Coordinates of C-alpha atoms in Angstrom, one line a residue:
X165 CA 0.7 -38.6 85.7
X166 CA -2.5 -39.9 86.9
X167 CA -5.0 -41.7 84.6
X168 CA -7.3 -38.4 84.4
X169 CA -4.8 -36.2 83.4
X170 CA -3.5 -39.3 80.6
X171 CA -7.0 -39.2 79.5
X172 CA -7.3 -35.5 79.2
X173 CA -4.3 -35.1 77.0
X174 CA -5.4 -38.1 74.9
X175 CA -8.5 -36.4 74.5
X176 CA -6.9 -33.0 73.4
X177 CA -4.7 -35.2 71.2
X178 CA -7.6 -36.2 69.5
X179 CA -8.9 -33.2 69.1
X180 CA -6.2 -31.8 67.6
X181 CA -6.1 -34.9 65.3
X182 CA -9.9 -34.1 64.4
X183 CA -9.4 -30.5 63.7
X184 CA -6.6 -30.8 61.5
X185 CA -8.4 -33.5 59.4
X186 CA -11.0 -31.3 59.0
X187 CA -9.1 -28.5 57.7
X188 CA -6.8 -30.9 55.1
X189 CA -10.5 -32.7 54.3
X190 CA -12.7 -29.6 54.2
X191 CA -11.7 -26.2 54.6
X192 CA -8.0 -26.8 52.4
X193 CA -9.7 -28.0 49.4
X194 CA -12.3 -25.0 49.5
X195 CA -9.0 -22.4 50.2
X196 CA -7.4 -24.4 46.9
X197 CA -10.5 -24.1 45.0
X198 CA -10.7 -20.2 45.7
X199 CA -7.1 -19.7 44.8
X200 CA -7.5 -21.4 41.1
X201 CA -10.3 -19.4 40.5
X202 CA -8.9 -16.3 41.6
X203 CA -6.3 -16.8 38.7
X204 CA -8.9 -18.1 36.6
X205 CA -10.5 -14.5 37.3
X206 CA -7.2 -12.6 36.6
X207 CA -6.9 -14.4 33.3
X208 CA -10.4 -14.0 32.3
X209 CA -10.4 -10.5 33.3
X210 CA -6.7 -10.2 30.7
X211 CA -8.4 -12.2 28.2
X212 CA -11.7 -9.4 28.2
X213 CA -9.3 -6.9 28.1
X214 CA -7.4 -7.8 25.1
X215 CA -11.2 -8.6 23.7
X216 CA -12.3 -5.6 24.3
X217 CA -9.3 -3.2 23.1
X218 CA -9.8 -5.9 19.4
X219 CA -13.1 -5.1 19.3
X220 CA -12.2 -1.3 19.7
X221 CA -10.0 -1.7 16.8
X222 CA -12.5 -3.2 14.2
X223 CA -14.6 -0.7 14.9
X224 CA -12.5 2.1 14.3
X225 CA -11.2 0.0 10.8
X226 CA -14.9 -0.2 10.3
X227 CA -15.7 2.9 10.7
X228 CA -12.9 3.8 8.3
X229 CA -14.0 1.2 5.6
X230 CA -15.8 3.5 3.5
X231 CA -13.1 5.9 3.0
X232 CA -10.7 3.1 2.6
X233 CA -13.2 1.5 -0.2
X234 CA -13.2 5.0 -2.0
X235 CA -9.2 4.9 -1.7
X236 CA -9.3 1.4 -3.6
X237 CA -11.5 2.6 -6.1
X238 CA -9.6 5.6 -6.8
X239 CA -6.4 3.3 -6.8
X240 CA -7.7 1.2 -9.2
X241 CA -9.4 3.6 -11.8
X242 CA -5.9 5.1 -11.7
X243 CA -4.1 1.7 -12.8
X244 CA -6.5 -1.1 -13.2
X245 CA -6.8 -4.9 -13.7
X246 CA -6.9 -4.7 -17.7
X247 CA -5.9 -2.4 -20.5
X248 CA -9.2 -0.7 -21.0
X249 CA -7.7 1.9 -23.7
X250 CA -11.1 2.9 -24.7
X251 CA -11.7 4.4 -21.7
X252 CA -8.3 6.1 -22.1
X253 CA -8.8 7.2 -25.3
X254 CA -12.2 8.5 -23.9
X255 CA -10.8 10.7 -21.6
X256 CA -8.1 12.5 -23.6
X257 CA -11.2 13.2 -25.9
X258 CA -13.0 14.8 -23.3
X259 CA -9.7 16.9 -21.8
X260 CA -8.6 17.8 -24.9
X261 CA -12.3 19.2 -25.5
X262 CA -11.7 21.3 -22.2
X263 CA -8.5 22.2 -23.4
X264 CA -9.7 23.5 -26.7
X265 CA -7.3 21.6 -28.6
X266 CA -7.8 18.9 -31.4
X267 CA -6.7 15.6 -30.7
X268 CA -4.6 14.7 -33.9
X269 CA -3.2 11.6 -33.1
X270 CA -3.4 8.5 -30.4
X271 CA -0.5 5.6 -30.8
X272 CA 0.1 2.6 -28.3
X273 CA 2.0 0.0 -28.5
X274 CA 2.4 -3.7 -27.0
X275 CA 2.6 -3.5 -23.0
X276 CA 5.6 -3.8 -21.5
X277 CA 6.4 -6.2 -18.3
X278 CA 7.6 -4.9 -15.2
X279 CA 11.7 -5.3 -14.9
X280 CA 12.8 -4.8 -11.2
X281 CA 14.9 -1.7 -10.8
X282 CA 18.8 -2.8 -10.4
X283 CA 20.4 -1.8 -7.1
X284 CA 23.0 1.1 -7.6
X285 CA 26.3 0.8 -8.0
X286 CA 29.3 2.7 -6.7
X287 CA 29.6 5.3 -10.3
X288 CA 32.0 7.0 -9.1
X289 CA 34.1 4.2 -7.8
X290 CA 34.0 3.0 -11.6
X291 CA 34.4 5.7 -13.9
X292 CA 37.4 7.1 -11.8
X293 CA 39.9 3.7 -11.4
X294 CA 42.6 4.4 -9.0
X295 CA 41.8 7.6 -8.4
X296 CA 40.7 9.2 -4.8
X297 CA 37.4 10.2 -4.2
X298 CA 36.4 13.0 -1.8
X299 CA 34.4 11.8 1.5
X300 CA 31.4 12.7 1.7
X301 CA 28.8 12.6 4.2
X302 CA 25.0 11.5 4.8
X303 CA 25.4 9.0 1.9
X304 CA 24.2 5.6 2.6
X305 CA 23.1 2.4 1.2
X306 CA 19.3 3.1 2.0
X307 CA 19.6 6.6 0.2
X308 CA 20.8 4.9 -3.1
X309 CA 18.5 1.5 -2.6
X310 CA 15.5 1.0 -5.2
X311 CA 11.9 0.7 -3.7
X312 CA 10.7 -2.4 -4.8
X313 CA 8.1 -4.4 -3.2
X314 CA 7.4 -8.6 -4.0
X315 CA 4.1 -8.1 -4.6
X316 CA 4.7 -6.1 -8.2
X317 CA 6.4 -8.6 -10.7
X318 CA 6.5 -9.1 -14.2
X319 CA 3.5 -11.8 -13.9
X320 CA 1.0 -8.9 -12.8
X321 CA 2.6 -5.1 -13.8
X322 CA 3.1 -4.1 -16.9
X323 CA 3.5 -0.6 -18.9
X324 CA 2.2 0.5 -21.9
X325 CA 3.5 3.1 -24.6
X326 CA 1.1 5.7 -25.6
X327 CA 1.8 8.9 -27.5
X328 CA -0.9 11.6 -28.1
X329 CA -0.2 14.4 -30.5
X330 CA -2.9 17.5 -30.3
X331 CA -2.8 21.0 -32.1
X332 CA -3.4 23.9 -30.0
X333 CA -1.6 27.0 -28.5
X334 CA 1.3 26.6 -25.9
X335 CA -1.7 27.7 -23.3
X336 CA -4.0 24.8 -24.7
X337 CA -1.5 22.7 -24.4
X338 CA -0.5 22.8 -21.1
X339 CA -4.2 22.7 -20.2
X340 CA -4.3 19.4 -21.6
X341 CA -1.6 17.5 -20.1
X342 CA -2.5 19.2 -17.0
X343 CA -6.1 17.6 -17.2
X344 CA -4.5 14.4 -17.9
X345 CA -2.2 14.4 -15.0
X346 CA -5.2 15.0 -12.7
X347 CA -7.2 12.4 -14.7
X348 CA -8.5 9.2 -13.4
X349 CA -6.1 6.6 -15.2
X350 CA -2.5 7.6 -14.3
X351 CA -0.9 8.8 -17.6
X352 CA 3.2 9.4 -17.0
X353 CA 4.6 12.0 -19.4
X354 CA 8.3 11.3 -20.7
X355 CA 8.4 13.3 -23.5
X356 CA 7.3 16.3 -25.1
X357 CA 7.6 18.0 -28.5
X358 CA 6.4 20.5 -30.6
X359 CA 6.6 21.0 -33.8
X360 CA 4.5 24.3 -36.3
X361 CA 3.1 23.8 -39.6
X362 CA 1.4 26.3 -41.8
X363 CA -2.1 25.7 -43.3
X364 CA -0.8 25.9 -47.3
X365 CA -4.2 26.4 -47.8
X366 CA -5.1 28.9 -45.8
X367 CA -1.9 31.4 -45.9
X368 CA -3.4 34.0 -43.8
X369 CA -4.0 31.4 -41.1
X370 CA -2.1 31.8 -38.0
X371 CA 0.2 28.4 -37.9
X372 CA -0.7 25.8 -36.0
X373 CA 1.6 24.1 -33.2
X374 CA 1.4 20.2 -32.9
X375 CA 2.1 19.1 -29.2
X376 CA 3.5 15.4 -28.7
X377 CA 3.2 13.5 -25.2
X378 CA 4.7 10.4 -24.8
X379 CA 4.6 8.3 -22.1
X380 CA 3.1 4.9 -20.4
X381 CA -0.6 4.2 -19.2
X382 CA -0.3 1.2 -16.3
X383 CA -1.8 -2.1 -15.8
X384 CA -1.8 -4.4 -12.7
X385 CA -3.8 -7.6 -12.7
X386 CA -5.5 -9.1 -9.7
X387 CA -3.8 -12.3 -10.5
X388 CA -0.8 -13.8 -12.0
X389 CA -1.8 -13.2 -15.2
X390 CA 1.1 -12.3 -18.5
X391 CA 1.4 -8.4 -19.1
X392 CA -1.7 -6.7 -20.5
X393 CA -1.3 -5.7 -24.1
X394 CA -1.9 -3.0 -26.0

């Protein structure tokens, strides 16, 4: 090899040596650099998605707000934070005015706390020992399980005993309760009776029917405070 042709290939050598410096020195970093933030787009671009499908959602909840604010308020005039039997007692007035029929008597008694509902037990299992039961089918556990929910206890839930006696025709009377079902402030019915006297001082008077509703008016406090009372 002569001394040209040694210098030529040294040169190339070095050329070679030169261009690939370049490219780990320059133009590698620069390709890095490029790839990072390609994933640092593809992130961002994830991250704005999820943002943007959030923000979707609070503006459909917002938009909803109002109806769910008239839900509360409807929830809570139906069993609210405290007793508030004068406004109870105020509205059987003005149903039983509707109605036509005199309000004769209002009792309530002490509030009563919240007792969980016990799970069910196998009845039949125990009232027939030793004898075979007939299978049956779709029963389950879930069908027979109380709904119960953690956030009704005795420290916040209670019940309270109310009875309302009015005098009125069978008509009347079923007016009433009916306007007290659709009331406000929930008013459960357990009970119902009737019972006729005649006006002894008024023979010729048509006898009047008393109509008796039990049942339980509800309260359930905010916080953890003891059972509302009568």
């Amino acid at each position: 090899m002569t001394r040209n042709r040694l210098n030529m290939l040294l040169a190339v050598v070095a050329m070679v040596v030169v261009a690939l410096a370049g490219f780990f020195l320059g133009v590698q970093p620069h390709l890095a650099q490029a790839a990072s933030d390609r994933t640092d787009q593809v992130t961002v671009d994830a991250t704005n998605r999820t943002t943007a499908a959030e923000l979707a959602r609070l503006k459909e909840r917002a938009e909803s707000l109002p109806k769910l604010k008239a839900e509360l308020a409807a929830l809570t005039a139906s069993v609210p934070s405290s007793a508030s039997m004068s406004s109870f007692y105020g509205a059987v007035d003005s149903v039983a005015a509707k109605a036509g029929v005199k309000v004769s008597a209002i009792t309530t008694s002490d509030a009563i706390a919240y007792t969980a509902p016990a799970a069910a037990t196998d009845a039949a299992a125990e009232a027939t020992d030793g004898a075979t039961a007939e299978p049956t089918t779709g029963a389950t556990d879930e069908a027979t399980a109380p709904l119960t929910d953690p956030a009704i206890s005795a420290a916040n839930f209670s019940a309270i005993p109310v009875s309302v006696s009015v005098d009125g025709s069978f008509d009347q009377a079923l007016s009433f309760v009916g306007g007290m079902q659709d009331g406000a402030r929930l008013f459960l019915v357990t009970t119902v009776s009737s019972s006729v006297s005649q006006d002894s001082t008024d023979p010729a008077a048509a006898a009047a029917t008393t109509w008796t509703f039990g049942g339980y008016v509800y309260v359930l406090t905010a916080g953890s405070d003891t059972a509302a009372k009568g």
